[in-house]
PDB file of N, CA and C in Angstrom:
ATOM      1  N   MET A   1    -103.273 -82.831 -12.189  1.00  0.00           N
ATOM      2  CA  MET A   1    -104.655 -82.271 -11.759  1.00  0.00           C
ATOM      3  C   MET A   1    -105.441 -82.867 -13.163  1.00  0.00           C
ATOM      4  N   LYS A   2    -106.778 -82.725 -12.972  1.00  0.00           N
ATOM      5  CA  LYS A   2    -106.970 -83.782 -13.574  1.00  0.00           C
ATOM      6  C   LYS A   2    -108.751 -82.269 -14.649  1.00  0.00           C
ATOM      7  N   LEU A   3    -108.934 -81.549 -15.113  1.00  0.00           N
ATOM      8  CA  LEU A   3    -109.865 -80.951 -15.405  1.00  0.00           C
ATOM      9  C   LEU A   3    -111.022 -81.954 -15.942  1.00  0.00           C
ATOM     10  N   SER A   4    -112.278 -81.769 -16.079  1.00  0.00           N
ATOM     11  CA  SER A   4    -113.029 -82.619 -17.037  1.00  0.00           C
ATOM     12  C   SER A   4    -114.397 -82.015 -17.260  1.00  0.00           C
ATOM     13  N   THR A   5    -114.925 -82.474 -18.221  1.00  0.00           N
ATOM     14  CA  THR A   5    -116.376 -81.739 -18.385  1.00  0.00           C
ATOM     15  C   THR A   5    -117.192 -82.788 -18.981  1.00  0.00           C
ATOM     16  N   ARG A   6    -118.438 -82.731 -18.959  1.00  0.00           N
ATOM     17  CA  ARG A   6    -119.668 -83.474 -20.653  1.00  0.00           C
ATOM     18  C   ARG A   6    -120.663 -82.559 -20.911  1.00  0.00           C
ATOM     19  N   GLU A   7    -121.381 -82.804 -21.910  1.00  0.00           N
ATOM     20  CA  GLU A   7    -122.140 -81.872 -22.507  1.00  0.00           C
ATOM     21  C   GLU A   7    -123.316 -82.898 -23.351  1.00  0.00           C
ATOM     22  N   ASP A   8    -123.960 -82.700 -22.970  1.00  0.00           N
ATOM     23  CA  ASP A   8    -125.068 -83.818 -24.187  1.00  0.00           C
ATOM     24  C   ASP A   8    -125.335 -83.281 -25.119  1.00  0.00           C
ATOM     25  N   ILE A   9    -126.044 -83.135 -26.564  1.00  0.00           N
ATOM     26  CA  ILE A   9    -125.874 -82.764 -27.827  1.00  0.00           C
ATOM     27  C   ILE A   9    -126.687 -83.673 -28.527  1.00  0.00           C
ATOM     28  N   ASP A  10    -127.674 -83.249 -29.223  1.00  0.00           N
ATOM     29  CA  ASP A  10    -128.635 -83.300 -29.474  1.00  0.00           C
ATOM     30  C   ASP A  10    -128.138 -83.215 -30.650  1.00  0.00           C
ATOM     31  N   ARG A  11    -127.468 -84.473 -31.616  1.00  0.00           N
ATOM     32  CA  ARG A  11    -126.454 -84.700 -32.977  1.00  0.00           C
ATOM     33  C   ARG A  11    -126.084 -86.163 -32.547  1.00  0.00           C
ATOM     34  N   PRO A  12    -126.420 -86.637 -34.345  1.00  0.00           N
ATOM     35  CA  PRO A  12    -125.794 -88.415 -34.141  1.00  0.00           C
ATOM     36  C   PRO A  12    -124.440 -87.774 -33.739  1.00  0.00           C
ATOM     37  N   ALA A  13    -123.506 -89.274 -33.243  1.00  0.00           N
ATOM     38  CA  ALA A  13    -122.602 -89.407 -32.836  1.00  0.00           C
ATOM     39  C   ALA A  13    -121.114 -89.935 -33.959  1.00  0.00           C
ATOM     40  N   ALA A  14    -121.578 -89.335 -35.138  1.00  0.00           N
ATOM     41  CA  ALA A  14    -120.660 -89.490 -36.104  1.00  0.00           C
ATOM     42  C   ALA A  14    -121.019 -88.194 -36.702  1.00  0.00           C
ATOM     43  N   GLU A  15    -121.530 -87.166 -36.079  1.00  0.00           N
ATOM     44  CA  GLU A  15    -121.516 -86.187 -37.384  1.00  0.00           C
ATOM     45  C   GLU A  15    -121.436 -84.999 -36.064  1.00  0.00           C
ATOM     46  N   VAL A  16    -121.228 -85.460 -34.628  1.00  0.00           N
ATOM     47  CA  VAL A  16    -120.552 -84.706 -33.252  1.00  0.00           C
ATOM     48  C   VAL A  16    -119.059 -85.315 -33.473  1.00  0.00           C
ATOM     49  N   PHE A  17    -118.561 -86.289 -34.486  1.00  0.00           N
ATOM     50  CA  PHE A  17    -117.020 -86.597 -34.456  1.00  0.00           C
ATOM     51  C   PHE A  17    -116.751 -85.741 -34.933  1.00  0.00           C
ATOM     52  N   ALA A  18    -117.276 -85.526 -35.993  1.00  0.00           N
ATOM     53  CA  ALA A  18    -117.086 -85.309 -37.737  1.00  0.00           C
ATOM     54  C   ALA A  18    -116.749 -83.315 -37.161  1.00  0.00           C
ATOM     55  N   ALA A  19    -117.182 -83.504 -37.228  1.00  0.00           N
ATOM     56  CA  ALA A  19    -117.200 -81.996 -35.954  1.00  0.00           C
ATOM     57  C   ALA A  19    -115.982 -81.451 -35.348  1.00  0.00           C
ATOM     58  N   MET A  20    -116.378 -82.420 -34.663  1.00  0.00           N
ATOM     59  CA  MET A  20    -114.629 -82.159 -33.929  1.00  0.00           C
ATOM     60  C   MET A  20    -113.372 -82.596 -34.436  1.00  0.00           C
ATOM     61  N   ALA A  21    -113.433 -83.546 -34.647  1.00  0.00           N
ATOM     62  CA  ALA A  21    -112.322 -83.930 -35.337  1.00  0.00           C
ATOM     63  C   ALA A  21    -111.584 -83.249 -36.797  1.00  0.00           C
ATOM     64  N   ASP A  22    -112.426 -82.608 -37.109  1.00  0.00           N
ATOM     65  CA  ASP A  22    -111.759 -80.965 -37.886  1.00  0.00           C
ATOM     66  C   ASP A  22    -110.915 -80.275 -38.260  1.00  0.00           C
ATOM     67  N   PHE A  23    -109.576 -80.782 -37.888  1.00  0.00           N
ATOM     68  CA  PHE A  23    -108.852 -80.860 -37.377  1.00  0.00           C
ATOM     69  C   PHE A  23    -108.788 -79.379 -38.173  1.00  0.00           C
ATOM     70  N   SER A  24    -108.599 -79.269 -39.460  1.00  0.00           N
ATOM     71  CA  SER A  24    -108.321 -77.854 -40.652  1.00  0.00           C
ATOM     72  C   SER A  24    -109.396 -76.748 -40.440  1.00  0.00           C
ATOM     73  N   LYS A  25    -109.969 -76.992 -39.800  1.00  0.00           N
ATOM     74  CA  LYS A  25    -111.353 -75.482 -39.091  1.00  0.00           C
ATOM     75  C   LYS A  25    -110.340 -75.044 -38.046  1.00  0.00           C
ATOM     76  N   PHE A  26    -110.370 -76.414 -37.297  1.00  0.00           N
ATOM     77  CA  PHE A  26    -109.724 -75.377 -35.965  1.00  0.00           C
ATOM     78  C   PHE A  26    -108.216 -74.719 -36.022  1.00  0.00           C
ATOM     79  N   GLU A  27    -107.597 -75.286 -37.519  1.00  0.00           N
ATOM     80  CA  GLU A  27    -106.505 -74.062 -37.384  1.00  0.00           C
ATOM     81  C   GLU A  27    -106.695 -73.339 -37.898  1.00  0.00           C
ATOM     82  N   ASP A  28    -107.887 -73.300 -39.178  1.00  0.00           N
ATOM     83  CA  ASP A  28    -107.998 -71.998 -39.744  1.00  0.00           C
ATOM     84  C   ASP A  28    -108.391 -70.649 -38.451  1.00  0.00           C
ATOM     85  N   ARG A  29    -109.398 -71.110 -37.042  1.00  0.00           N
ATOM     86  CA  ARG A  29    -109.609 -70.653 -36.174  1.00  0.00           C
ATOM     87  C   ARG A  29    -108.846 -69.573 -35.176  1.00  0.00           C
ATOM     88  N   ILE A  30    -107.194 -70.783 -35.115  1.00  0.00           N
ATOM     89  CA  ILE A  30    -106.117 -70.468 -34.182  1.00  0.00           C
ATOM     90  C   ILE A  30    -105.715 -69.438 -35.184  1.00  0.00           C
ATOM     91  N   ARG A  31    -105.716 -69.785 -36.655  1.00  0.00           N
ATOM     92  CA  ARG A  31    -104.920 -68.363 -37.413  1.00  0.00           C
ATOM     93  C   ARG A  31    -105.953 -67.615 -38.077  1.00  0.00           C
ATOM     94  N   ALA A  32    -107.000 -67.734 -37.336  1.00  0.00           N
ATOM     95  CA  ALA A  32    -107.989 -66.118 -36.920  1.00  0.00           C
ATOM     96  C   ALA A  32    -107.761 -65.348 -35.422  1.00  0.00           C
ATOM     97  N   ARG A  33    -107.260 -66.174 -34.810  1.00  0.00           N
ATOM     98  CA  ARG A  33    -106.888 -65.367 -33.617  1.00  0.00           C
ATOM     99  C   ARG A  33    -105.445 -65.237 -33.609  1.00  0.00           C
ATOM    100  N   GLY A  34    -104.411 -65.018 -35.346  1.00  0.00           N
ATOM    101  CA  GLY A  34    -103.637 -64.153 -35.595  1.00  0.00           C
ATOM    102  C   GLY A  34    -102.074 -65.491 -34.653  1.00  0.00           C
ATOM    103  N   ILE A  35    -102.379 -66.450 -34.216  1.00  0.00           N
ATOM    104  CA  ILE A  35    -101.479 -66.880 -34.246  1.00  0.00           C
ATOM    105  C   ILE A  35    -100.619 -68.241 -35.220  1.00  0.00           C
ATOM    106  N   ASP A  36     -99.985 -68.357 -35.580  1.00  0.00           N
ATOM    107  CA  ASP A  36     -98.911 -69.246 -36.861  1.00  0.00           C
ATOM    108  C   ASP A  36     -98.704 -69.796 -36.058  1.00  0.00           C
ATOM    109  N   ILE A  37    -100.152 -70.770 -36.482  1.00  0.00           N
ATOM    110  CA  ILE A  37     -99.906 -72.283 -36.231  1.00  0.00           C
ATOM    111  C   ILE A  37     -99.172 -72.769 -37.128  1.00  0.00           C
ATOM    112  N   LEU A  38     -98.517 -74.255 -37.310  1.00  0.00           N
ATOM    113  CA  LEU A  38     -98.045 -75.095 -38.273  1.00  0.00           C
ATOM    114  C   LEU A  38     -97.794 -76.079 -38.068  1.00  0.00           C
ATOM    115  N   ARG A  39     -98.166 -77.059 -39.311  1.00  0.00           N
ATOM    116  CA  ARG A  39     -98.550 -78.672 -39.202  1.00  0.00           C
ATOM    117  C   ARG A  39     -96.685 -79.101 -39.534  1.00  0.00           C
ATOM    118  N   ASN A  40     -96.677 -79.738 -38.671  1.00  0.00           N
ATOM    119  CA  ASN A  40     -95.400 -79.960 -38.665  1.00  0.00           C
ATOM    120  C   ASN A  40     -95.553 -81.658 -39.823  1.00  0.00           C
ATOM    121  N   PRO A  41     -93.930 -81.677 -40.501  1.00  0.00           N
ATOM    122  CA  PRO A  41     -93.755 -82.845 -41.122  1.00  0.00           C
ATOM    123  C   PRO A  41     -94.605 -84.022 -40.959  1.00  0.00           C
ATOM    124  N   GLY A  42     -95.028 -84.910 -41.893  1.00  0.00           N
ATOM    125  CA  GLY A  42     -94.962 -86.008 -40.580  1.00  0.00           C
ATOM    126  C   GLY A  42     -95.950 -86.836 -41.128  1.00  0.00           C
ATOM    127  N   PRO A  43     -96.859 -86.983 -40.258  1.00  0.00           N
ATOM    128  CA  PRO A  43     -98.109 -88.045 -40.454  1.00  0.00           C
ATOM    129  C   PRO A  43     -98.684 -85.942 -40.699  1.00  0.00           C
ATOM    130  N   THR A  44    -100.608 -87.062 -41.077  1.00  0.00           N
ATOM    131  CA  THR A  44    -101.415 -85.667 -41.254  1.00  0.00           C
ATOM    132  C   THR A  44    -103.135 -86.259 -40.526  1.00  0.00           C
ATOM    133  N   ALA A  45    -102.783 -85.208 -39.848  1.00  0.00           N
ATOM    134  CA  ALA A  45    -104.629 -85.791 -39.040  1.00  0.00           C
ATOM    135  C   ALA A  45    -105.490 -85.846 -39.890  1.00  0.00           C
ATOM    136  N   PRO A  46    -105.826 -87.296 -39.873  1.00  0.00           N
ATOM    137  CA  PRO A  46    -106.448 -88.048 -38.828  1.00  0.00           C
ATOM    138  C   PRO A  46    -105.397 -89.022 -38.343  1.00  0.00           C
ATOM    139  N   ASP A  47    -104.371 -89.350 -38.820  1.00  0.00           N
ATOM    140  CA  ASP A  47    -103.395 -90.379 -38.956  1.00  0.00           C
ATOM    141  C   ASP A  47    -102.230 -90.272 -37.571  1.00  0.00           C
ATOM    142  N   ILE A  48    -103.025 -90.858 -36.448  1.00  0.00           N
ATOM    143  CA  ILE A  48    -101.972 -90.878 -35.545  1.00  0.00           C
ATOM    144  C   ILE A  48     -99.863 -90.528 -35.813  1.00  0.00           C
ATOM    145  N   GLY A  49    -100.136 -88.824 -35.059  1.00  0.00           N
ATOM    146  CA  GLY A  49     -98.575 -88.869 -35.359  1.00  0.00           C
ATOM    147  C   GLY A  49     -98.580 -87.661 -36.352  1.00  0.00           C
ATOM    148  N   ALA A  50     -99.646 -86.933 -36.384  1.00  0.00           N
ATOM    149  CA  ALA A  50     -99.849 -85.774 -36.610  1.00  0.00           C
ATOM    150  C   ALA A  50     -98.998 -84.392 -36.220  1.00  0.00           C
ATOM    151  N   ALA A  51     -98.813 -83.545 -36.288  1.00  0.00           N
ATOM    152  CA  ALA A  51     -98.296 -82.713 -35.251  1.00  0.00           C
ATOM    153  C   ALA A  51     -98.746 -81.288 -35.441  1.00  0.00           C
ATOM    154  N   TRP A  52     -98.496 -80.502 -35.180  1.00  0.00           N
ATOM    155  CA  TRP A  52     -98.865 -79.106 -34.436  1.00  0.00           C
ATOM    156  C   TRP A  52     -97.837 -78.215 -34.133  1.00  0.00           C
ATOM    157  N   SER A  53     -97.194 -77.129 -34.405  1.00  0.00           N
ATOM    158  CA  SER A  53     -96.439 -75.909 -33.443  1.00  0.00           C
ATOM    159  C   SER A  53     -97.121 -74.977 -33.638  1.00  0.00           C
ATOM    160  N   ALA A  54     -97.138 -74.039 -32.678  1.00  0.00           N
ATOM    161  CA  ALA A  54     -97.196 -73.011 -32.974  1.00  0.00           C
ATOM    162  C   ALA A  54     -96.408 -72.054 -31.735  1.00  0.00           C
ATOM    163  N   PRO A  55     -95.791 -70.599 -32.260  1.00  0.00           N
ATOM    164  CA  PRO A  55     -95.235 -69.364 -30.987  1.00  0.00           C
ATOM    165  C   PRO A  55     -96.321 -68.907 -30.295  1.00  0.00           C
ATOM    166  N   VAL A  56     -96.678 -68.858 -29.167  1.00  0.00           N
ATOM    167  CA  VAL A  56     -97.249 -67.893 -28.961  1.00  0.00           C
ATOM    168  C   VAL A  56     -96.963 -67.134 -27.454  1.00  0.00           C
ATOM    169  N   ASN A  57     -97.424 -65.706 -28.417  1.00  0.00           N
ATOM    170  CA  ASN A  57     -97.776 -64.764 -27.114  1.00  0.00           C
ATOM    171  C   ASN A  57     -98.180 -64.912 -26.373  1.00  0.00           C
ATOM    172  N   TRP A  58     -98.014 -64.685 -24.690  1.00  0.00           N
ATOM    173  CA  TRP A  58     -98.634 -64.281 -23.932  1.00  0.00           C
ATOM    174  C   TRP A  58     -97.799 -63.369 -23.124  1.00  0.00           C
ATOM    175  N   ARG A  59     -98.393 -62.426 -22.540  1.00  0.00           N
ATOM    176  CA  ARG A  59     -97.471 -60.936 -20.846  1.00  0.00           C
ATOM    177  C   ARG A  59     -95.872 -61.439 -21.642  1.00  0.00           C
ATOM    178  N   GLY A  60     -96.145 -60.355 -23.429  1.00  0.00           N
ATOM    179  CA  GLY A  60     -95.134 -59.686 -23.601  1.00  0.00           C
ATOM    180  C   GLY A  60     -93.519 -60.988 -23.535  1.00  0.00           C
ATOM    181  N   ARG A  61     -94.260 -62.141 -23.430  1.00  0.00           N
ATOM    182  CA  ARG A  61     -93.168 -63.346 -23.933  1.00  0.00           C
ATOM    183  C   ARG A  61     -93.532 -63.980 -25.208  1.00  0.00           C
ATOM    184  N   THR A  62     -93.066 -64.794 -25.778  1.00  0.00           N
ATOM    185  CA  THR A  62     -93.163 -65.975 -26.628  1.00  0.00           C
ATOM    186  C   THR A  62     -92.654 -67.085 -26.160  1.00  0.00           C
ATOM    187  N   TYR A  63     -93.716 -68.296 -25.629  1.00  0.00           N
ATOM    188  CA  TYR A  63     -94.028 -69.456 -25.684  1.00  0.00           C
ATOM    189  C   TYR A  63     -93.771 -69.930 -27.154  1.00  0.00           C
ATOM    190  N   ASP A  64     -92.990 -71.381 -27.399  1.00  0.00           N
ATOM    191  CA  ASP A  64     -93.008 -72.491 -28.272  1.00  0.00           C
ATOM    192  C   ASP A  64     -94.451 -73.712 -27.703  1.00  0.00           C
ATOM    193  N   VAL A  65     -95.698 -73.252 -28.393  1.00  0.00           N
ATOM    194  CA  VAL A  65     -96.520 -74.499 -28.071  1.00  0.00           C
ATOM    195  C   VAL A  65     -95.827 -75.631 -28.537  1.00  0.00           C
ATOM    196  N   SER A  66     -96.151 -77.111 -28.724  1.00  0.00           N
ATOM    197  CA  SER A  66     -96.514 -78.615 -29.805  1.00  0.00           C
ATOM    198  C   SER A  66     -97.627 -79.064 -29.241  1.00  0.00           C
ATOM    199  N   ALA A  67     -98.607 -79.848 -30.188  1.00  0.00           N
ATOM    200  CA  ALA A  67     -99.272 -80.610 -30.055  1.00  0.00           C
ATOM    201  C   ALA A  67     -98.696 -81.864 -30.982  1.00  0.00           C
ATOM    202  N   THR A  68     -99.363 -83.380 -30.517  1.00  0.00           N
ATOM    203  CA  THR A  68     -99.433 -83.914 -31.457  1.00  0.00           C
ATOM    204  C   THR A  68    -100.992 -84.926 -31.172  1.00  0.00           C
ATOM    205  N   LEU A  69    -101.693 -85.677 -32.194  1.00  0.00           N
ATOM    206  CA  LEU A  69    -102.283 -86.634 -31.778  1.00  0.00           C
ATOM    207  C   LEU A  69    -101.654 -88.607 -31.282  1.00  0.00           C
ATOM    208  N   VAL A  70    -102.222 -88.713 -30.843  1.00  0.00           N
ATOM    209  CA  VAL A  70    -101.614 -89.464 -30.071  1.00  0.00           C
ATOM    210  C   VAL A  70    -102.158 -91.234 -30.196  1.00  0.00           C
ATOM    211  N   ASN A  71    -104.007 -90.532 -30.457  1.00  0.00           N
ATOM    212  CA  ASN A  71    -104.816 -91.848 -30.627  1.00  0.00           C
ATOM    213  C   ASN A  71    -105.992 -91.328 -30.926  1.00  0.00           C
ATOM    214  N   PHE A  72    -106.451 -91.995 -31.972  1.00  0.00           N
ATOM    215  CA  PHE A  72    -107.760 -91.539 -32.820  1.00  0.00           C
ATOM    216  C   PHE A  72    -108.470 -93.288 -33.090  1.00  0.00           C
ATOM    217  N   GLU A  73    -110.105 -92.588 -32.689  1.00  0.00           N
ATOM    218  CA  GLU A  73    -110.774 -93.713 -33.147  1.00  0.00           C
ATOM    219  C   GLU A  73    -112.126 -93.102 -33.732  1.00  0.00           C
ATOM    220  N   PRO A  74    -112.204 -93.594 -34.613  1.00  0.00           N
ATOM    221  CA  PRO A  74    -113.128 -92.655 -35.288  1.00  0.00           C
ATOM    222  C   PRO A  74    -114.575 -92.898 -34.768  1.00  0.00           C
ATOM    223  N   GLU A  75    -115.228 -92.381 -34.460  1.00  0.00           N
ATOM    224  CA  GLU A  75    -116.733 -91.810 -34.248  1.00  0.00           C
ATOM    225  C   GLU A  75    -116.821 -92.108 -32.983  1.00  0.00           C
ATOM    226  N   THR A  76    -115.494 -92.000 -32.268  1.00  0.00           N
ATOM    227  CA  THR A  76    -114.810 -92.748 -30.977  1.00  0.00           C
ATOM    228  C   THR A  76    -114.543 -91.436 -29.748  1.00  0.00           C
ATOM    229  N   CYS A  77    -113.304 -91.780 -30.030  1.00  0.00           N
ATOM    230  CA  CYS A  77    -112.811 -90.686 -29.621  1.00  0.00           C
ATOM    231  C   CYS A  77    -110.981 -90.175 -30.283  1.00  0.00           C
ATOM    232  N   TYR A  78    -110.397 -89.554 -29.173  1.00  0.00           N
ATOM    233  CA  TYR A  78    -109.213 -88.850 -30.220  1.00  0.00           C
ATOM    234  C   TYR A  78    -108.609 -88.523 -28.594  1.00  0.00           C
ATOM    235  N   GLY A  79    -106.955 -88.570 -29.263  1.00  0.00           N
ATOM    236  CA  GLY A  79    -106.520 -87.724 -27.477  1.00  0.00           C
ATOM    237  C   GLY A  79    -105.174 -86.647 -28.676  1.00  0.00           C
ATOM    238  N   ILE A  80    -105.139 -85.700 -27.718  1.00  0.00           N
ATOM    239  CA  ILE A  80    -103.583 -84.912 -28.543  1.00  0.00           C
ATOM    240  C   ILE A  80    -102.660 -84.603 -27.189  1.00  0.00           C
ATOM    241  N   GLU A  81    -101.096 -85.174 -27.157  1.00  0.00           N
ATOM    242  CA  GLU A  81    -100.509 -83.909 -26.097  1.00  0.00           C
ATOM    243  C   GLU A  81    -100.032 -83.237 -26.587  1.00  0.00           C
ATOM    244  N   GLY A  82     -99.943 -82.048 -25.969  1.00  0.00           N
ATOM    245  CA  GLY A  82     -99.480 -81.430 -26.160  1.00  0.00           C
ATOM    246  C   GLY A  82     -98.485 -80.678 -24.456  1.00  0.00           C
ATOM    247  N   GLN A  83     -97.411 -79.562 -25.331  1.00  0.00           N
ATOM    248  CA  GLN A  83     -96.147 -79.839 -24.457  1.00  0.00           C
ATOM    249  C   GLN A  83     -96.040 -77.705 -24.671  1.00  0.00           C
ATOM    250  N   LEU A  84     -95.963 -77.202 -24.079  1.00  0.00           N
ATOM    251  CA  LEU A  84     -94.807 -75.910 -23.450  1.00  0.00           C
ATOM    252  C   LEU A  84     -94.665 -75.807 -23.049  1.00  0.00           C
ATOM    253  N   GLU A  85     -93.127 -75.329 -22.638  1.00  0.00           N
ATOM    254  CA  GLU A  85     -91.390 -75.346 -21.906  1.00  0.00           C
ATOM    255  C   GLU A  85     -91.746 -76.052 -20.890  1.00  0.00           C
ATOM    256  N   GLY A  86     -91.848 -77.089 -21.580  1.00  0.00           N
ATOM    257  CA  GLY A  86     -91.984 -78.578 -20.272  1.00  0.00           C
ATOM    258  C   GLY A  86     -92.714 -79.032 -19.874  1.00  0.00           C
ATOM    259  N   ILE A  87     -94.269 -78.695 -19.650  1.00  0.00           N
ATOM    260  CA  ILE A  87     -95.054 -78.861 -19.228  1.00  0.00           C
ATOM    261  C   ILE A  87     -96.069 -79.552 -20.142  1.00  0.00           C
ATOM    262  N   MET A  88     -96.580 -80.774 -19.810  1.00  0.00           N
ATOM    263  CA  MET A  88     -96.650 -81.972 -20.863  1.00  0.00           C
ATOM    264  C   MET A  88     -98.170 -81.189 -20.364  1.00  0.00           C
ATOM    265  N   SER A  89     -99.695 -81.948 -21.700  1.00  0.00           N
ATOM    266  CA  SER A  89    -100.717 -81.843 -20.745  1.00  0.00           C
ATOM    267  C   SER A  89    -101.263 -82.611 -22.054  1.00  0.00           C
ATOM    268  N   MET A  90    -102.823 -83.988 -21.751  1.00  0.00           N
ATOM    269  CA  MET A  90    -102.927 -84.637 -22.365  1.00  0.00           C
ATOM    270  C   MET A  90    -104.740 -84.518 -22.382  1.00  0.00           C
ATOM    271  N   ALA A  91    -104.898 -83.808 -23.825  1.00  0.00           N
ATOM    272  CA  ALA A  91    -106.610 -83.762 -23.353  1.00  0.00           C
ATOM    273  C   ALA A  91    -106.887 -84.421 -24.320  1.00  0.00           C
ATOM    274  N   VAL A  92    -108.850 -85.167 -24.048  1.00  0.00           N
ATOM    275  CA  VAL A  92    -108.958 -86.165 -24.739  1.00  0.00           C
ATOM    276  C   VAL A  92    -110.655 -86.555 -24.823  1.00  0.00           C
ATOM    277  N   VAL A  93    -111.191 -85.918 -26.063  1.00  0.00           N
ATOM    278  CA  VAL A  93    -112.669 -86.391 -26.385  1.00  0.00           C
ATOM    279  C   VAL A  93    -112.946 -87.287 -26.806  1.00  0.00           C
ATOM    280  N   ASP A  94    -113.957 -88.092 -26.229  1.00  0.00           N
ATOM    281  CA  ASP A  94    -114.465 -89.524 -26.023  1.00  0.00           C
ATOM    282  C   ASP A  94    -115.996 -88.360 -25.971  1.00  0.00           C
ATOM    283  N   LEU A  95    -116.818 -89.388 -27.348  1.00  0.00           N
ATOM    284  CA  LEU A  95    -118.671 -89.363 -27.659  1.00  0.00           C
ATOM    285  C   LEU A  95    -119.231 -90.672 -27.236  1.00  0.00           C
ATOM    286  N   VAL A  96    -120.035 -90.750 -26.475  1.00  0.00           N
ATOM    287  CA  VAL A  96    -120.939 -92.172 -26.433  1.00  0.00           C
ATOM    288  C   VAL A  96    -122.360 -91.786 -26.697  1.00  0.00           C
ATOM    289  N   ALA A  97    -123.069 -92.630 -27.286  1.00  0.00           N
ATOM    290  CA  ALA A  97    -123.802 -92.570 -28.406  1.00  0.00           C
ATOM    291  C   ALA A  97    -125.082 -92.431 -27.220  1.00  0.00           C
ATOM    292  N   LEU A  98    -126.448 -92.007 -26.308  1.00  0.00           N
ATOM    293  CA  LEU A  98    -126.967 -91.964 -25.952  1.00  0.00           C
ATOM    294  C   LEU A  98    -127.898 -92.525 -26.454  1.00  0.00           C
ATOM    295  N   ALA A  99    -128.345 -92.017 -27.467  1.00  0.00           N
ATOM    296  CA  ALA A  99    -129.420 -92.450 -28.298  1.00  0.00           C
ATOM    297  C   ALA A  99    -129.483 -92.075 -29.813  1.00  0.00           C
ATOM    298  N   ARG A 100    -130.465 -92.323 -30.821  1.00  0.00           N
ATOM    299  CA  ARG A 100    -130.428 -92.451 -32.226  1.00  0.00           C
ATOM    300  C   ARG A 100    -129.731 -90.439 -32.715  1.00  0.00           C
ATOM    301  N   GLY A 101    -129.361 -89.986 -32.324  1.00  0.00           N
ATOM    302  CA  GLY A 101    -130.132 -88.903 -32.354  1.00  0.00           C
ATOM    303  C   GLY A 101    -129.330 -87.488 -30.756  1.00  0.00           C
ATOM    304  N   LYS A 102    -128.334 -88.436 -30.246  1.00  0.00           N
ATOM    305  CA  LYS A 102    -128.000 -87.854 -29.350  1.00  0.00           C
ATOM    306  C   LYS A 102    -126.864 -88.333 -28.286  1.00  0.00           C
ATOM    307  N   THR A 103    -126.134 -87.536 -28.529  1.00  0.00           N
ATOM    308  CA  THR A 103    -124.625 -88.273 -28.319  1.00  0.00           C
ATOM    309  C   THR A 103    -123.682 -87.242 -26.411  1.00  0.00           C
ATOM    310  N   ARG A 104    -123.245 -87.617 -25.982  1.00  0.00           N
ATOM    311  CA  ARG A 104    -122.591 -87.322 -24.256  1.00  0.00           C
ATOM    312  C   ARG A 104    -121.070 -87.065 -25.195  1.00  0.00           C
ATOM    313  N   MET A 105    -120.659 -85.886 -24.724  1.00  0.00           N
ATOM    314  CA  MET A 105    -119.461 -85.554 -25.368  1.00  0.00           C
ATOM    315  C   MET A 105    -118.691 -85.278 -24.033  1.00  0.00           C
ATOM    316  N   PHE A 106    -117.191 -85.974 -23.743  1.00  0.00           N
ATOM    317  CA  PHE A 106    -116.667 -86.097 -22.291  1.00  0.00           C
ATOM    318  C   PHE A 106    -115.090 -84.992 -23.057  1.00  0.00           C
ATOM    319  N   VAL A 107    -114.541 -84.312 -22.463  1.00  0.00           N
ATOM    320  CA  VAL A 107    -113.172 -83.466 -23.124  1.00  0.00           C
ATOM    321  C   VAL A 107    -113.029 -83.479 -21.362  1.00  0.00           C
TER     322      VAL A 107
END
């Protein structure tokens, strides 16, 4: 199954990518929701191989979620592979500059 969306943003691609690739900010937002996310030893984002893990409680059960940065092309795209209880997922953020101050983001 493939889910996708696109959004046109009135900002330059470099600015949009900097916001979308701010992994520390994503970690902070996840922690603010009460999830204890851990950055795994090894490479750190934005280096390929950077990985995170977190126990997530849902409907009275704890699930171990993991994610690994598998692709990173500055100002263009990145991909994160996730795993939850044997289910694999792939999230890709791809940016296309439409004009000097306008960017299309595909997720």
